[in-house]
Structures are given as structure tokens and as C-alpha cells.
mmCIF file of C-alpha atoms in Angstrom:
data_model
loop_
_atom_site.group_PDB
_atom_site.id
_atom_site.type_symbol
_atom_site.label_atom_id
_atom_site.label_comp_id
_atom_site.label_asym_id
_atom_site.label_seq_id
_atom_site.Cartn_x
_atom_site.Cartn_y
_atom_site.Cartn_z
ATOM 1 C CA MET A 290 -112.957 -57.926 52.169
ATOM 2 C CA TYR A 291 -111.200 -59.754 55.096
ATOM 3 C CA ARG A 292 -109.664 -62.395 52.582
ATOM 4 C CA ILE A 293 -108.511 -59.476 50.374
ATOM 5 C CA PHE A 294 -106.897 -57.743 53.211
ATOM 6 C CA SER A 295 -105.259 -60.949 54.448
ATOM 7 C CA ARG A 296 -103.769 -61.634 50.983
ATOM 8 C CA VAL A 297 -102.341 -58.207 50.749
ATOM 9 C CA LEU A 298 -100.817 -58.445 54.304
ATOM 10 C CA VAL A 299 -99.226 -61.900 53.437
ATOM 11 C CA ALA A 300 -97.814 -60.458 50.150
ATOM 12 C CA ALA A 301 -96.447 -57.552 51.952
ATOM 13 C CA LEU A 302 -94.806 -59.632 54.591
ATOM 14 C CA LEU A 303 -93.297 -61.915 52.007
ATOM 15 C CA LEU A 304 -91.864 -58.897 50.032
ATOM 16 C CA ALA A 305 -90.447 -57.405 53.273
ATOM 17 C CA ALA A 306 -88.815 -60.720 53.999
ATOM 18 C CA ALA A 307 -87.403 -61.124 50.486
ATOM 19 C CA VAL A 308 -85.677 -57.687 50.380
ATOM 20 C CA PRO A 309 -83.190 -58.398 53.213
ATOM 21 C CA ALA A 310 -82.590 -61.817 51.875
ATOM 22 C CA SER A 311 -81.791 -60.488 48.515
ATOM 23 C CA ALA A 312 -79.569 -57.877 50.239
ATOM 24 C CA ARG A 313 -77.612 -60.539 52.136
ATOM 25 C CA ASN A 314 -77.192 -62.651 49.034
ATOM 26 C CA THR A 315 -75.610 -59.501 47.225
ATOM 27 C CA VAL A 316 -73.287 -58.880 50.062
ATOM 28 C CA ASN A 317 -72.235 -62.624 50.137
ATOM 29 C CA LYS A 318 -71.628 -62.500 46.424
ATOM 30 C CA LEU A 319 -69.558 -59.312 46.664
ATOM 31 C CA LEU A 320 -67.593 -60.562 49.594
ATOM 32 C CA LYS A 321 -66.671 -63.689 47.608
ATOM 33 C CA GLU A 322 -65.606 -61.342 44.732
ATOM 34 C CA LEU A 323 -63.610 -59.204 47.049
ATOM 35 C CA ARG A 324 -61.358 -62.032 48.320
ATOM 36 C CA ALA A 325 -60.460 -62.857 44.797
ATOM 37 C CA ALA A 326 -60.219 -59.531 43.184
ATOM 38 C CA LYS A 327 -57.145 -57.419 42.747
ATOM 39 C CA GLY A 328 -56.289 -53.800 41.684
ATOM 40 C CA ASP A 329 -59.172 -51.879 40.021
ATOM 41 C CA GLU A 330 -61.564 -54.684 40.280
ATOM 42 C CA GLN A 331 -61.171 -54.927 43.976
ATOM 43 C CA ILE A 332 -61.826 -51.146 44.321
ATOM 44 C CA ARG A 333 -64.966 -51.574 42.159
ATOM 45 C CA VAL A 334 -66.223 -54.231 44.647
ATOM 46 C CA ILE A 335 -65.376 -52.201 47.666
ATOM 47 C CA ARG A 336 -67.525 -49.331 46.350
ATOM 48 C CA ALA A 337 -70.342 -51.820 45.434
ATOM 49 C CA LEU A 338 -70.318 -53.142 48.990
ATOM 50 C CA GLY A 339 -70.675 -49.635 50.278
ATOM 51 C CA ARG A 340 -73.971 -49.143 48.021
ATOM 52 C CA THR A 341 -75.442 -52.391 49.630
ATOM 53 C CA GLY A 342 -76.402 -50.412 52.809
ATOM 54 C CA GLN A 343 -75.727 -53.658 54.888
ATOM 55 C CA GLY A 344 -73.987 -53.487 58.202
ATOM 56 C CA ARG A 345 -72.217 -56.789 57.480
ATOM 57 C CA ALA A 346 -70.529 -55.107 54.555
ATOM 58 C CA ALA A 347 -69.052 -52.474 56.940
ATOM 59 C CA ASP A 348 -68.016 -55.140 59.311
ATOM 60 C CA GLU A 349 -65.981 -56.821 56.521
ATOM 61 C CA LEU A 350 -64.553 -53.572 55.107
ATOM 62 C CA LEU A 351 -63.518 -51.897 58.349
ATOM 63 C CA PRO A 352 -60.559 -54.278 59.178
ATOM 64 C CA LEU A 353 -59.084 -53.573 55.694
ATOM 65 C CA LEU A 354 -58.702 -49.858 56.420
ATOM 66 C CA ASP A 355 -54.988 -48.949 57.155
ATOM 67 C CA ILE A 356 -53.909 -45.789 55.315
ATOM 68 C CA ARG A 357 -50.401 -46.052 56.579
ATOM 69 C CA LYS A 358 -49.753 -49.329 54.745
ATOM 70 C CA ASP A 359 -52.416 -49.412 52.011
ATOM 71 C CA SER A 360 -52.364 -47.582 48.739
ATOM 72 C CA PRO A 361 -54.215 -44.234 48.748
ATOM 73 C CA ARG A 362 -56.605 -45.470 46.011
ATOM 74 C CA ARG A 363 -57.869 -48.434 47.949
ATOM 75 C CA SER A 364 -57.971 -46.492 51.160
ATOM 76 C CA THR A 365 -60.157 -43.815 49.434
ATOM 77 C CA ALA A 366 -62.515 -46.511 48.171
ATOM 78 C CA LEU A 367 -62.736 -48.016 51.725
ATOM 79 C CA VAL A 368 -63.283 -44.617 53.371
ATOM 80 C CA GLU A 369 -65.963 -43.767 50.900
ATOM 81 C CA ALA A 370 -67.747 -47.077 51.177
ATOM 82 C CA LEU A 371 -67.761 -46.855 55.059
ATOM 83 C CA GLY A 372 -69.133 -43.354 54.792
ATOM 84 C CA VAL A 373 -71.957 -44.299 52.502
ATOM 85 C CA LEU A 374 -72.706 -47.172 54.859
ATOM 86 C CA ARG A 375 -72.719 -44.723 57.837
ATOM 87 C CA ALA A 376 -70.697 -47.198 59.739
ATOM 88 C CA LYS A 377 -70.481 -45.937 63.380
ATOM 89 C CA LYS A 378 -67.793 -48.369 64.194
ATOM 90 C CA ALA A 379 -65.599 -46.702 61.570
ATOM 91 C CA LEU A 380 -65.708 -43.318 63.131
ATOM 92 C CA GLU A 381 -62.640 -43.649 65.328
ATOM 93 C CA PRO A 382 -60.480 -45.204 62.582
ATOM 94 C CA ILE A 383 -61.430 -42.486 60.142
ATOM 95 C CA ILE A 384 -60.680 -39.828 62.600
ATOM 96 C CA ALA A 385 -57.242 -41.437 63.209
ATOM 97 C CA SER A 386 -56.802 -41.403 59.465
ATOM 98 C CA TRP A 387 -57.542 -37.670 59.401
ATOM 99 C CA ASP A 388 -54.988 -37.157 62.193
ATOM 100 C CA TYR A 389 -52.386 -39.178 60.303
ATOM 101 C CA LEU A 390 -52.930 -37.345 57.089
ATOM 102 C CA ASP A 391 -52.763 -33.975 58.845
ATOM 103 C CA SER A 392 -49.365 -34.879 60.427
ATOM 104 C CA VAL A 393 -48.077 -35.859 57.061
ATOM 105 C CA ARG A 394 -49.381 -32.649 55.507
ATOM 106 C CA LEU A 395 -47.395 -30.657 57.940
ATOM 107 C CA GLN A 396 -44.212 -32.357 57.073
ATOM 108 C CA MET A 397 -44.517 -32.422 53.388
ATOM 109 C CA ASP A 398 -46.647 -31.669 50.338
ATOM 110 C CA LEU A 399 -49.354 -34.376 49.847
ATOM 111 C CA THR A 400 -49.571 -36.180 46.593
ATOM 112 C CA ALA A 401 -52.755 -35.771 44.592
ATOM 113 C CA GLN A 402 -53.955 -39.223 45.573
ATOM 114 C CA LEU A 403 -53.546 -38.406 49.242
ATOM 115 C CA GLN A 404 -55.365 -35.034 48.761
ATOM 116 C CA VAL A 405 -58.187 -36.942 47.316
ATOM 117 C CA LEU A 406 -58.102 -39.445 50.329
ATOM 118 C CA ARG A 407 -58.062 -36.563 52.728
ATOM 119 C CA SER A 408 -61.205 -35.057 51.065
ATOM 120 C CA ALA A 409 -62.872 -38.476 51.245
ATOM 121 C CA VAL A 410 -62.184 -38.623 54.955
ATOM 122 C CA VAL A 411 -63.877 -35.401 55.533
ATOM 123 C CA GLU A 412 -66.908 -36.471 53.495
ATOM 124 C CA ALA A 413 -67.309 -39.753 55.321
ATOM 125 C CA LEU A 414 -67.075 -37.970 58.678
ATOM 126 C CA GLY A 415 -69.926 -35.851 57.424
ATOM 127 C CA GLN A 416 -72.014 -38.953 56.594
ATOM 128 C CA ILE A 417 -71.232 -40.775 59.848
ATOM 129 C CA GLY A 418 -71.618 -37.938 62.199
ATOM 130 C CA GLY A 419 -70.887 -37.736 65.949
ATOM 131 C CA GLU A 420 -69.168 -35.142 68.261
ATOM 132 C CA GLY A 421 -65.766 -36.268 66.962
ATOM 133 C CA ALA A 422 -66.658 -35.865 63.409
ATOM 134 C CA SER A 423 -68.258 -32.429 63.901
ATOM 135 C CA ASN A 424 -65.098 -31.101 65.604
ATOM 136 C CA ILE A 425 -62.960 -32.171 62.659
ATOM 137 C CA LEU A 426 -65.454 -30.779 60.099
ATOM 138 C CA MET A 427 -65.282 -27.484 61.993
ATOM 139 C CA GLU A 428 -61.473 -27.653 61.602
ATOM 140 C CA GLY A 429 -62.001 -28.305 57.921
ATOM 141 C CA LEU A 430 -63.517 -24.907 57.372
ATOM 142 C CA ASP A 431 -60.141 -23.285 57.771
ATOM 143 C CA ASP A 432 -58.335 -25.837 55.552
ATOM 144 C CA PRO A 433 -56.124 -24.603 52.826
ATOM 145 C CA ASP A 434 -57.533 -27.153 50.377
ATOM 146 C CA GLN A 435 -60.894 -25.740 49.010
ATOM 147 C CA GLY A 436 -62.042 -29.248 48.284
ATOM 148 C CA VAL A 437 -61.815 -30.167 51.927
ATOM 149 C CA VAL A 438 -63.517 -26.950 52.866
ATOM 150 C CA GLU A 439 -66.551 -27.732 50.604
ATOM 151 C CA LYS A 440 -66.751 -31.189 51.934
ATOM 152 C CA ALA A 441 -66.744 -29.862 55.460
ATOM 153 C CA VAL A 442 -69.504 -27.446 54.723
ATOM 154 C CA LYS A 443 -71.573 -30.143 53.233
ATOM 155 C CA GLY A 444 -71.002 -32.444 56.114
ATOM 156 C CA LEU A 445 -71.885 -29.812 58.661
ATOM 157 C CA GLY A 446 -75.033 -29.010 56.728
ATOM 158 C CA ARG A 447 -76.023 -32.709 56.698
ATOM 159 C CA LEU A 448 -75.372 -32.940 60.463
ATOM 160 C CA ARG A 449 -77.338 -29.645 60.949
ATOM 161 C CA GLU A 450 -74.518 -28.230 63.122
ATOM 162 C CA ARG A 451 -75.671 -25.023 64.346
ATOM 163 C CA LYS A 452 -72.294 -23.934 65.746
ATOM 164 C CA ALA A 453 -71.057 -23.815 62.102
ATOM 165 C CA VAL A 454 -73.735 -21.217 60.854
ATOM 166 C CA GLU A 455 -71.457 -18.021 61.364
ATOM 167 C CA ALA A 456 -68.442 -19.640 59.716
ATOM 168 C CA ILE A 457 -70.485 -20.917 56.780
ATOM 169 C CA ILE A 458 -72.058 -17.523 56.233
ATOM 170 C CA ALA A 459 -68.603 -16.156 56.180
ATOM 171 C CA LEU A 460 -67.466 -18.604 53.507
ATOM 172 C CA SER A 461 -70.451 -17.886 51.363
ATOM 173 C CA ALA A 462 -68.865 -14.470 50.573
ATOM 174 C CA ARG A 463 -66.301 -16.174 48.510
ATOM 175 C CA GLY A 464 -68.894 -16.687 45.834
ATOM 176 C CA GLY A 465 -68.956 -19.383 43.029
ATOM 177 C CA ASN A 466 -69.192 -22.865 43.906
ATOM 178 C CA MET A 467 -68.357 -22.262 47.567
ATOM 179 C CA ALA A 468 -71.329 -19.945 48.023
ATOM 180 C CA GLN A 469 -73.708 -22.545 46.372
ATOM 181 C CA THR A 470 -72.417 -25.154 48.759
ATOM 182 C CA CYS A 471 -72.874 -22.848 51.633
ATOM 183 C CA TYR A 472 -76.367 -21.935 50.738
ATOM 184 C CA GLU A 473 -77.448 -25.489 50.642
ATOM 185 C CA ALA A 474 -75.838 -26.170 54.005
ATOM 186 C CA LEU A 475 -77.560 -23.214 55.622
ATOM 187 C CA GLY A 476 -80.838 -24.428 54.265
ATOM 188 C CA ALA A 477 -80.293 -27.853 55.908
ATOM 189 C CA ILE A 478 -79.267 -26.427 59.182
ATOM 190 C CA GLY A 479 -82.235 -24.137 58.985
ATOM 191 C CA ASN A 480 -82.123 -21.917 62.003
ATOM 192 C CA ASP A 481 -83.183 -18.303 62.032
ATOM 193 C CA ARG A 482 -79.697 -16.978 61.472
ATOM 194 C CA CYS A 483 -79.562 -18.859 58.076
ATOM 195 C CA LEU A 484 -82.524 -16.856 56.636
ATOM 196 C CA ALA A 485 -80.833 -13.526 55.834
ATOM 197 C CA PRO A 486 -77.918 -14.875 53.763
ATOM 198 C CA LEU A 487 -80.234 -17.085 51.769
ATOM 199 C CA GLU A 488 -82.582 -14.081 51.031
ATOM 200 C CA LYS A 489 -79.529 -12.132 49.946
ATOM 201 C CA GLY A 490 -78.478 -14.903 47.630
ATOM 202 C CA MET A 491 -81.926 -14.793 46.062
ATOM 203 C CA ARG A 492 -81.237 -11.230 44.979
ATOM 204 C CA SER A 493 -78.284 -12.214 42.780
ATOM 205 C CA GLU A 494 -78.452 -10.755 39.351
ATOM 206 C CA ASN A 495 -77.398 -14.121 37.768
ATOM 207 C CA PRO A 496 -80.495 -16.581 37.716
ATOM 208 C CA MET A 497 -78.210 -19.577 38.111
ATOM 209 C CA ASP A 498 -76.758 -18.259 41.336
ATOM 210 C CA GLN A 499 -80.320 -18.219 42.742
ATOM 211 C CA VAL A 500 -80.696 -22.053 42.534
ATOM 212 C CA ALA A 501 -78.847 -22.886 45.681
ATOM 213 C CA PRO A 502 -80.294 -20.252 47.951
ATOM 214 C CA ALA A 503 -83.837 -21.142 46.594
ATOM 215 C CA TYR A 504 -83.168 -24.701 47.435
ATOM 216 C CA GLY A 505 -81.969 -23.698 50.952
ATOM 217 C CA LEU A 506 -85.056 -21.586 51.550
ATOM 218 C CA ALA A 507 -87.210 -24.507 50.317
ATOM 219 C CA LEU A 508 -85.517 -26.843 52.922
ATOM 220 C CA MET A 509 -86.419 -24.278 55.503
ATOM 221 C CA GLY A 510 -90.017 -24.253 54.401
ATOM 222 C CA LYS A 511 -89.846 -20.760 53.197
ATOM 223 C CA ILE A 512 -92.182 -21.407 50.279
ATOM 224 C CA PRO A 513 -92.753 -17.833 49.017
ATOM 225 C CA PHE A 514 -88.990 -17.494 48.187
ATOM 226 C CA ALA A 515 -88.890 -20.810 46.421
ATOM 227 C CA CYS A 516 -91.954 -20.161 44.614
ATOM 228 C CA SER A 517 -90.630 -16.779 43.297
ATOM 229 C CA PHE A 518 -87.619 -18.743 41.962
ATOM 230 C CA SER A 519 -89.821 -21.221 40.234
ATOM 231 C CA GLN A 520 -91.900 -18.412 38.682
ATOM 232 C CA PHE A 521 -88.744 -16.812 37.431
ATOM 233 C CA VAL A 522 -87.440 -20.121 35.791
ATOM 234 C CA THR A 523 -90.791 -20.928 34.156
ATOM 235 C CA GLY A 524 -91.561 -17.293 33.172
ATOM 236 C CA LYS A 525 -94.931 -17.591 35.014
ATOM 237 C CA THR A 526 -96.002 -14.598 37.215
#
């Protein structure tokens, strides 16, 4: 029995050591490709580095972020990758990117690519977190761009930001995709104030509109409501 246990333990340790080594090799390969790549291929590599989950990838990508000089497409890819990596070091540069884009927006209409970049910045802030990120996400709830508002709601839900609850409840009254996004965020935040609007959402006459509030209630551990939706979908009583 002891020998079996020892072999299992050794195998587990070897496997644990192999995974980081494999991840490092992937990052090294992608960084080599990044230096040689251009255009769309470079954007593909940047996004692939974001998916590695490795801190070294963030360290290499962060110095490349300069939205004032770079193309919006590459800036968007960099912001998205740093967000997926949850790179804390990127928080201040991404906040500075938001401030810059906001100043440009006040002077002129943003191009479609800059609007996409702005949404990516909000999404990344919701993934990275921190007080500065939360403050901008709260500002995003009043943004004229609905895409930015939805990303802000998702981010505040992910960060379980309780000060956003009342504003998210108010936004849920818009219905449609916005309401569904709000219900999921309320479920993620999960304080007592979130319960009533989720229960109200479950009373919708449209079964598809019940999906997000049911998911929110499930996140809160309110199993009877989630179960009732499951029974409705399956036809079981």
C-alpha cells in the first residue's frame, strides 16, 4: 500500500512540475513569434499570449500598450490579453487609456474601432479589479454607449461590487439583453437587495427571459427558484 501511495505521489509531483514547464515553453514560443509577426498575425499571437495565463506574458505585453501611438486594433488585442491575464501591473496604464479615450470622446465622435477599444478597456478593468477599476466601472453605468454599460455591469458583478446594486437594478428595467446582463450581475453580487429583482424576473411570461434571473438565483444559492425554472424547461413537475 505504501509503495502504491509513493508511486502515485511521485507521479502527481512530476505532472505538477510538467504543467508549468509546458506553459513556459508555450510562452517562449509565442514571444518568439510575436517579435517576428506583423499585422493580423501579431494580433493573433497577442491574444494567444493572453490565454496562457502566465505572468511573464503580461510582463512582455504591457510595455507594448500605448493607445496614443498604436493602432486601435492592436491596442484592443493588448488590452483584452492583459485583462484575461488579470495583470495587476496593467491597471494604471489601462485606467490612463480610459481617461485618454474619454477626453477624445468629448472632443469628437469616436471611430468604430475606438469604440471597440473603449469597451475592451472596461471589460479588462472588470477582470483585473481594484478600487480604481471599480470607480471607472461605476462611471460606465451612465455611459451613452450601451456596449460600455453592459461591460461595466458584468465587471461590477464579477467584482461583487455592492455599491453598484441599486444602479444595476435600475438598469434592469431597460429589458432585453441589458436586463439579462443585470440579472447575472445581481446574482454574482448576491446580497439581500439583489433577491427581489431576480424573483421578479422569474415571473416573466417569456420563458427565455427567465434564464438569467434563474442563473442569478442559483448563484445566490436560492435553489427552489432555480429548480422551478429547471422543472419548467424539462416539463417535469
